């Protein structure tokens, strides 16, 4: 995750860290926390760039690109 988000053209400059919060071998589920440093009150930044769907799609695109 660190490599994916730190090299992202859209979020790389804001990305600070990724940390695994919980891991389950039984269901192959990982819960992680991403830390970003965001600029002060830029119009639309939180609604667009920090939108959970947008952040998820960056990871998804990286997975697709590797295939």
Tab-separated table of C-alpha atoms in Angstrom:
chain	number	residue	atom	x	y	z
A	1	UNK	CA	0.000	0.000	0.000
A	2	UNK	CA	2.820	2.360	0.805
A	3	UNK	CA	4.249	2.001	-2.699
A	4	UNK	CA	0.835	2.348	-4.365
A	5	UNK	CA	-0.154	5.558	-2.611
A	6	UNK	CA	3.264	7.215	-2.385
A	7	UNK	CA	3.715	6.812	-6.158
A	8	UNK	CA	0.172	7.957	-7.023
A	9	UNK	CA	0.162	11.124	-9.151
A	10	UNK	CA	-3.114	12.177	-7.511
A	11	UNK	CA	-2.316	11.467	-3.846
A	12	UNK	CA	1.429	10.807	-3.569
A	13	UNK	CA	2.304	14.234	-2.207
A	14	UNK	CA	-0.324	13.900	0.544
A	15	UNK	CA	0.302	10.279	1.539
A	16	UNK	CA	2.115	9.718	4.857
A	17	UNK	CA	1.694	6.079	5.930
A	18	UNK	CA	-0.283	2.838	5.820
A	19	UNK	CA	-0.801	0.614	8.837
A	20	UNK	CA	-2.477	-2.780	9.231
A	21	UNK	CA	-5.112	-2.521	11.953
A	22	UNK	CA	-6.525	-6.054	11.792
A	23	UNK	CA	-5.748	-9.237	9.862
A	24	UNK	CA	-7.772	-12.449	9.590
A	25	UNK	CA	-6.291	-15.625	8.141
A	26	UNK	CA	-9.707	-17.267	8.176
A	27	UNK	CA	-11.383	-14.868	5.780
A	28	UNK	CA	-8.279	-13.312	4.162
A	29	UNK	CA	-9.449	-9.917	5.367
A	30	UNK	CA	-7.147	-7.011	6.177
A	31	UNK	CA	-8.263	-3.744	7.723
A	32	UNK	CA	-5.778	-0.945	7.245
A	33	UNK	CA	-5.489	2.740	8.032
A	34	UNK	CA	-4.140	5.219	5.510
A	35	UNK	CA	-2.736	8.513	6.759
A	36	UNK	CA	-2.718	11.615	4.558
A	37	UNK	CA	-1.602	15.167	5.235
A	38	UNK	CA	-4.138	17.379	3.515
A	39	UNK	CA	-3.836	21.045	2.563
A	40	UNK	CA	-5.816	23.593	4.535
A	41	UNK	CA	-9.372	24.016	3.299
A	42	UNK	CA	-8.927	23.734	-0.449
A	43	UNK	CA	-12.327	23.890	-2.117
A	44	UNK	CA	-13.512	20.433	-3.112
A	45	UNK	CA	-10.339	18.659	-2.004
A	46	UNK	CA	-11.906	16.622	0.779
A	47	UNK	CA	-15.027	15.844	-1.248
A	48	UNK	CA	-13.090	14.729	-4.334
A	49	UNK	CA	-9.519	13.612	-3.609
A	50	UNK	CA	-10.189	12.281	-0.124
A	51	UNK	CA	-13.411	10.574	-1.180
A	52	UNK	CA	-13.217	6.898	-0.042
A	53	UNK	CA	-14.278	5.711	-3.496
A	54	UNK	CA	-11.513	7.721	-5.159
A	55	UNK	CA	-8.897	6.353	-2.742
A	56	UNK	CA	-10.167	2.794	-3.254
A	57	UNK	CA	-10.081	3.233	-7.032
A	58	UNK	CA	-6.410	4.185	-6.957
A	59	UNK	CA	-5.661	0.824	-5.335
A	60	UNK	CA	-7.995	-0.973	-7.743
A	61	UNK	CA	-6.320	0.637	-10.766
A	62	UNK	CA	-2.900	-0.397	-9.484
A	63	UNK	CA	-4.067	-4.018	-9.185
A	64	UNK	CA	-5.509	-3.933	-12.723
A	65	UNK	CA	-2.304	-2.416	-14.095
A	66	UNK	CA	-0.251	-5.271	-12.632
A	67	UNK	CA	-2.359	-7.857	-14.495
